[in-house]
Amino acid sequence: KRTSPATVKDLTVVLSGVPILTSSDIDHFESITSKYLIAYWEGKLRGLIVTTKFIEQSSASALQQAERSGGNNFRRLQYDVQITYTQTISYISSTDLDMTAENIALEPFDTNVKRRSFLVLLNDDYPRFDNVKTVSQVKIAALLEDPETEPEGGNEGINMYIIIGTAAG
């Protein structure tokens, strides 16, 4: 018996290494994300159907100190984009494995190894995602920690002033 489609709202993920996504990038993100979930659950859930729908994005950039190379310090601009999206999920239920839509959406991103598999798929399936270096854990926005709680490491090292320049080589 097919489960009724369940929608998981306000999923968020951060892709590091890309600026704001174009409409084509968004189409590919939706397609690749759905494809990844279906591949992840293959053999565990029968007849899985996943539809990913982009809601919004926000971008942040920070000038970061890069490694020393040949005795020269250089800086590079690092882009991160946070994507908020929904997923509609249904599958053929079985008596031995009934999953929540939230678990189906979140589990494929809950370890570094799983996120690395998604990153490889992003990099391989769409050239504009070649610059994506890391993928954050997917979270449901409503379940995020108190916004007044500062994340580990705080904001030290992030400069609000971005100076763009080139160094003579």
PDB file of C-alpha atoms in Angstrom, residues 17-164:
ATOM      1  CA  GLY A  17      31.938  27.192  -2.305  1.00  0.00           C
ATOM      2  CA  VAL A  18      29.132  28.600  -4.463  1.00  0.00           C
ATOM      3  CA  PRO A  19      27.472  32.033  -4.553  1.00  0.00           C
ATOM      4  CA  ILE A  20      23.744  32.630  -5.099  1.00  0.00           C
ATOM      5  CA  LEU A  21      22.191  29.948  -7.307  1.00  0.00           C
ATOM      6  CA  THR A  22      20.726  30.713 -10.730  1.00  0.00           C
ATOM      7  CA  SER A  23      17.343  29.304 -11.790  1.00  0.00           C
ATOM      8  CA  SER A  24      19.170  26.536 -13.681  1.00  0.00           C
ATOM      9  CA  ASP A  25      21.251  25.762 -10.562  1.00  0.00           C
ATOM     10  CA  ILE A  26      18.040  25.528  -8.529  1.00  0.00           C
ATOM     11  CA  ASP A  27      16.475  23.098 -11.028  1.00  0.00           C
ATOM     12  CA  HIS A  28      19.579  20.909 -10.812  1.00  0.00           C
ATOM     13  CA  PHE A  29      19.695  21.120  -7.001  1.00  0.00           C
ATOM     14  CA  GLU A  30      16.073  19.935  -6.806  1.00  0.00           C
ATOM     15  CA  SER A  31      16.662  17.087  -9.258  1.00  0.00           C
ATOM     16  CA  ILE A  32      19.971  15.915  -7.754  1.00  0.00           C
ATOM     17  CA  THR A  33      18.629  16.061  -4.181  1.00  0.00           C
ATOM     18  CA  SER A  34      15.575  13.945  -5.076  1.00  0.00           C
ATOM     19  CA  LYS A  35      17.772  11.511  -7.024  1.00  0.00           C
ATOM     20  CA  TYR A  36      20.165  11.186  -4.051  1.00  0.00           C
ATOM     21  CA  LEU A  37      17.381  10.350  -1.580  1.00  0.00           C
ATOM     22  CA  ILE A  38      15.908   7.731  -3.904  1.00  0.00           C
ATOM     23  CA  ALA A  39      19.349   6.135  -4.417  1.00  0.00           C
ATOM     24  CA  TYR A  40      20.098   6.247  -0.663  1.00  0.00           C
ATOM     25  CA  TRP A  41      16.879   4.430   0.261  1.00  0.00           C
ATOM     26  CA  GLU A  42      17.021   1.933  -2.642  1.00  0.00           C
ATOM     27  CA  GLY A  43      16.593  -1.560  -1.281  1.00  0.00           C
ATOM     28  CA  LYS A  44      15.208  -0.223   2.014  1.00  0.00           C
ATOM     29  CA  LEU A  45      12.016   1.512   0.873  1.00  0.00           C
ATOM     30  CA  ARG A  46      10.002   0.291  -2.100  1.00  0.00           C
ATOM     31  CA  GLY A  47       8.549   2.655  -4.671  1.00  0.00           C
ATOM     32  CA  LEU A  48       9.984   5.794  -3.100  1.00  0.00           C
ATOM     33  CA  ILE A  49       8.894   9.019  -4.780  1.00  0.00           C
ATOM     34  CA  VAL A  50      10.624  12.237  -3.710  1.00  0.00           C
ATOM     35  CA  THR A  51       9.881  15.708  -5.020  1.00  0.00           C
ATOM     36  CA  THR A  52      12.206  18.507  -3.885  1.00  0.00           C
ATOM     37  CA  LYS A  53      10.970  22.085  -4.174  1.00  0.00           C
ATOM     38  CA  PHE A  54      13.226  25.108  -3.640  1.00  0.00           C
ATOM     39  CA  ILE A  55      11.807  27.849  -1.364  1.00  0.00           C
ATOM     40  CA  GLU A  56      14.582  30.422  -0.885  1.00  0.00           C
ATOM     41  CA  GLN A  57      18.298  30.997  -0.536  1.00  0.00           C
ATOM     42  CA  SER A  58      20.601  33.346   1.292  1.00  0.00           C
ATOM     43  CA  SER A  59      24.265  33.911   0.664  1.00  0.00           C
ATOM     44  CA  ALA A  60      27.169  34.826   2.870  1.00  0.00           C
ATOM     45  CA  SER A  61      30.725  35.502   1.903  1.00  0.00           C
ATOM     46  CA  ALA A  62      33.753  35.926   4.068  1.00  0.00           C
ATOM     47  CA  LEU A  63      37.325  36.720   3.331  1.00  0.00           C
ATOM     48  CA  GLN A  64      39.347  33.838   4.724  1.00  0.00           C
ATOM     49  CA  GLN A  65      43.034  33.457   5.338  1.00  0.00           C
ATOM     50  CA  ALA A  66      44.388  30.759   3.063  1.00  0.00           C
ATOM     51  CA  GLU A  67      47.417  28.542   3.597  1.00  0.00           C
ATOM     52  CA  ARG A  68      50.887  29.918   3.078  1.00  0.00           C
ATOM     53  CA  SER A  69      52.163  29.124  -0.373  1.00  0.00           C
ATOM     54  CA  GLY A  70      55.760  29.837  -1.290  1.00  0.00           C
ATOM     55  CA  GLY A  71      56.106  32.175   1.669  1.00  0.00           C
ATOM     56  CA  ASN A  72      53.242  34.429   0.512  1.00  0.00           C
ATOM     57  CA  ASN A  73      50.011  34.911   2.387  1.00  0.00           C
ATOM     58  CA  PHE A  74      46.976  35.301   0.208  1.00  0.00           C
ATOM     59  CA  ARG A  75      43.280  35.641   0.812  1.00  0.00           C
ATOM     60  CA  ARG A  76      40.337  34.228  -1.058  1.00  0.00           C
ATOM     61  CA  LEU A  77      36.649  34.970  -1.031  1.00  0.00           C
ATOM     62  CA  GLN A  78      34.617  32.031   0.300  1.00  0.00           C
ATOM     63  CA  TYR A  79      30.963  31.800  -0.679  1.00  0.00           C
ATOM     64  CA  ASP A  80      28.283  29.861   1.170  1.00  0.00           C
ATOM     65  CA  VAL A  81      24.653  29.577   0.171  1.00  0.00           C
ATOM     66  CA  GLN A  82      21.929  28.382   2.535  1.00  0.00           C
ATOM     67  CA  ILE A  83      19.054  26.754   0.699  1.00  0.00           C
ATOM     68  CA  THR A  84      15.609  26.256   2.195  1.00  0.00           C
ATOM     69  CA  TYR A  85      13.383  23.702   0.499  1.00  0.00           C
ATOM     70  CA  THR A  86      10.515  21.256   0.979  1.00  0.00           C
ATOM     71  CA  GLN A  87      10.283  17.593   0.077  1.00  0.00           C
ATOM     72  CA  THR A  88       7.161  15.604  -0.657  1.00  0.00           C
ATOM     73  CA  ILE A  89       7.716  11.923   0.004  1.00  0.00           C
ATOM     74  CA  SER A  90       5.697   8.743  -0.482  1.00  0.00           C
ATOM     75  CA  TYR A  91       6.595   5.046  -0.648  1.00  0.00           C
ATOM     76  CA  ILE A  92       5.059   1.609  -0.569  1.00  0.00           C
ATOM     77  CA  SER A  93       4.763   0.757   3.106  1.00  0.00           C
ATOM     78  CA  SER A  94       5.679  -2.576   4.574  1.00  0.00           C
ATOM     79  CA  THR A  95       4.902  -3.929   8.001  1.00  0.00           C
ATOM     80  CA  ASP A  96       8.570  -4.263   8.955  1.00  0.00           C
ATOM     81  CA  LEU A  97       9.736  -0.762   8.038  1.00  0.00           C
ATOM     82  CA  ASP A  98       7.550   2.291   8.457  1.00  0.00           C
ATOM     83  CA  MET A  99       9.496   5.537   8.328  1.00  0.00           C
ATOM     84  CA  THR A 100       8.513   9.139   8.908  1.00  0.00           C
ATOM     85  CA  ALA A 101       8.950  11.569   6.027  1.00  0.00           C
ATOM     86  CA  GLU A 102      11.277  13.609   8.271  1.00  0.00           C
ATOM     87  CA  ASN A 103      13.536  10.598   8.819  1.00  0.00           C
ATOM     88  CA  ILE A 104      13.581   9.853   5.071  1.00  0.00           C
ATOM     89  CA  ALA A 105      14.601  13.468   4.354  1.00  0.00           C
ATOM     90  CA  LEU A 106      17.215  13.845   7.123  1.00  0.00           C
ATOM     91  CA  GLU A 107      18.982  10.473   7.523  1.00  0.00           C
ATOM     92  CA  PRO A 108      20.825  10.591   4.157  1.00  0.00           C
ATOM     93  CA  PHE A 109      22.696  13.689   5.411  1.00  0.00           C
ATOM     94  CA  ASP A 110      23.343  12.785   9.060  1.00  0.00           C
ATOM     95  CA  THR A 111      27.032  11.803   8.782  1.00  0.00           C
ATOM     96  CA  ASN A 112      30.072  13.206   7.003  1.00  0.00           C
ATOM     97  CA  VAL A 113      30.318  10.070   4.848  1.00  0.00           C
ATOM     98  CA  LYS A 114      26.713  10.422   3.668  1.00  0.00           C
ATOM     99  CA  ARG A 115      27.149  14.151   2.961  1.00  0.00           C
ATOM    100  CA  ARG A 116      30.325  13.357   1.026  1.00  0.00           C
ATOM    101  CA  SER A 117      28.308  10.951  -1.176  1.00  0.00           C
ATOM    102  CA  PHE A 118      25.822  13.741  -1.890  1.00  0.00           C
ATOM    103  CA  LEU A 119      28.702  16.141  -2.615  1.00  0.00           C
ATOM    104  CA  VAL A 120      30.198  13.701  -5.144  1.00  0.00           C
ATOM    105  CA  LEU A 121      26.807  13.437  -6.851  1.00  0.00           C
ATOM    106  CA  LEU A 122      26.500  17.257  -6.972  1.00  0.00           C
ATOM    107  CA  ASN A 123      30.013  17.607  -8.415  1.00  0.00           C
ATOM    108  CA  ASP A 124      29.552  14.819 -10.974  1.00  0.00           C
ATOM    109  CA  ASP A 125      26.043  15.667 -12.182  1.00  0.00           C
ATOM    110  CA  TYR A 126      26.299  19.411 -12.771  1.00  0.00           C
ATOM    111  CA  PRO A 127      29.447  21.391 -13.691  1.00  0.00           C
ATOM    112  CA  ARG A 128      28.333  24.560 -11.875  1.00  0.00           C
ATOM    113  CA  PHE A 129      28.474  22.587  -8.611  1.00  0.00           C
ATOM    114  CA  ASP A 130      32.154  21.669  -9.137  1.00  0.00           C
ATOM    115  CA  ASN A 131      33.097  24.447  -6.686  1.00  0.00           C
ATOM    116  CA  VAL A 132      30.929  23.093  -3.868  1.00  0.00           C
ATOM    117  CA  LYS A 133      33.446  21.984  -1.245  1.00  0.00           C
ATOM    118  CA  THR A 134      31.230  20.968   1.666  1.00  0.00           C
ATOM    119  CA  VAL A 135      27.584  20.215   2.384  1.00  0.00           C
ATOM    120  CA  SER A 136      26.136  20.831   5.839  1.00  0.00           C
ATOM    121  CA  GLN A 137      23.848  18.496   7.703  1.00  0.00           C
ATOM    122  CA  VAL A 138      20.256  18.999   6.568  1.00  0.00           C
ATOM    123  CA  LYS A 139      18.031  20.407   9.299  1.00  0.00           C
ATOM    124  CA  ILE A 140      14.419  21.374   9.700  1.00  0.00           C
ATOM    125  CA  ALA A 141      14.329  25.126  10.345  1.00  0.00           C
ATOM    126  CA  ALA A 142      11.619  24.853  13.016  1.00  0.00           C
ATOM    127  CA  LEU A 143      13.797  22.430  14.992  1.00  0.00           C
ATOM    128  CA  LEU A 144      16.979  24.528  14.967  1.00  0.00           C
ATOM    129  CA  GLU A 145      18.536  25.565  18.256  1.00  0.00           C
ATOM    130  CA  ASP A 146      17.793  28.886  19.928  1.00  0.00           C
ATOM    131  CA  PRO A 147      19.047  31.598  17.539  1.00  0.00           C
ATOM    132  CA  GLU A 148      20.627  33.464  20.462  1.00  0.00           C
ATOM    133  CA  THR A 149      22.918  30.522  21.130  1.00  0.00           C
ATOM    134  CA  GLU A 150      26.178  31.201  19.333  1.00  0.00           C
ATOM    135  CA  PRO A 151      27.562  28.231  17.381  1.00  0.00           C
ATOM    136  CA  GLU A 152      30.805  26.643  18.502  1.00  0.00           C
ATOM    137  CA  GLY A 153      33.703  28.847  17.462  1.00  0.00           C
ATOM    138  CA  GLY A 154      31.596  31.992  17.413  1.00  0.00           C
ATOM    139  CA  ASN A 155      32.210  34.599  14.758  1.00  0.00           C
ATOM    140  CA  GLU A 156      35.872  35.199  15.391  1.00  0.00           C
ATOM    141  CA  GLY A 157      37.839  35.491  12.196  1.00  0.00           C
ATOM    142  CA  ILE A 158      34.885  36.693  10.151  1.00  0.00           C
ATOM    143  CA  ASN A 159      35.503  40.242   9.084  1.00  0.00           C
ATOM    144  CA  MET A 160      32.512  42.346   8.108  1.00  0.00           C
ATOM    145  CA  TYR A 161      34.714  44.364   5.807  1.00  0.00           C
ATOM    146  CA  ILE A 162      35.689  42.571   2.659  1.00  0.00           C
ATOM    147  CA  ILE A 163      38.737  43.850   0.907  1.00  0.00           C
ATOM    148  CA  ILE A 164      39.222  42.572  -2.547  1.00  0.00           C
TER     149      ILE A 164
END
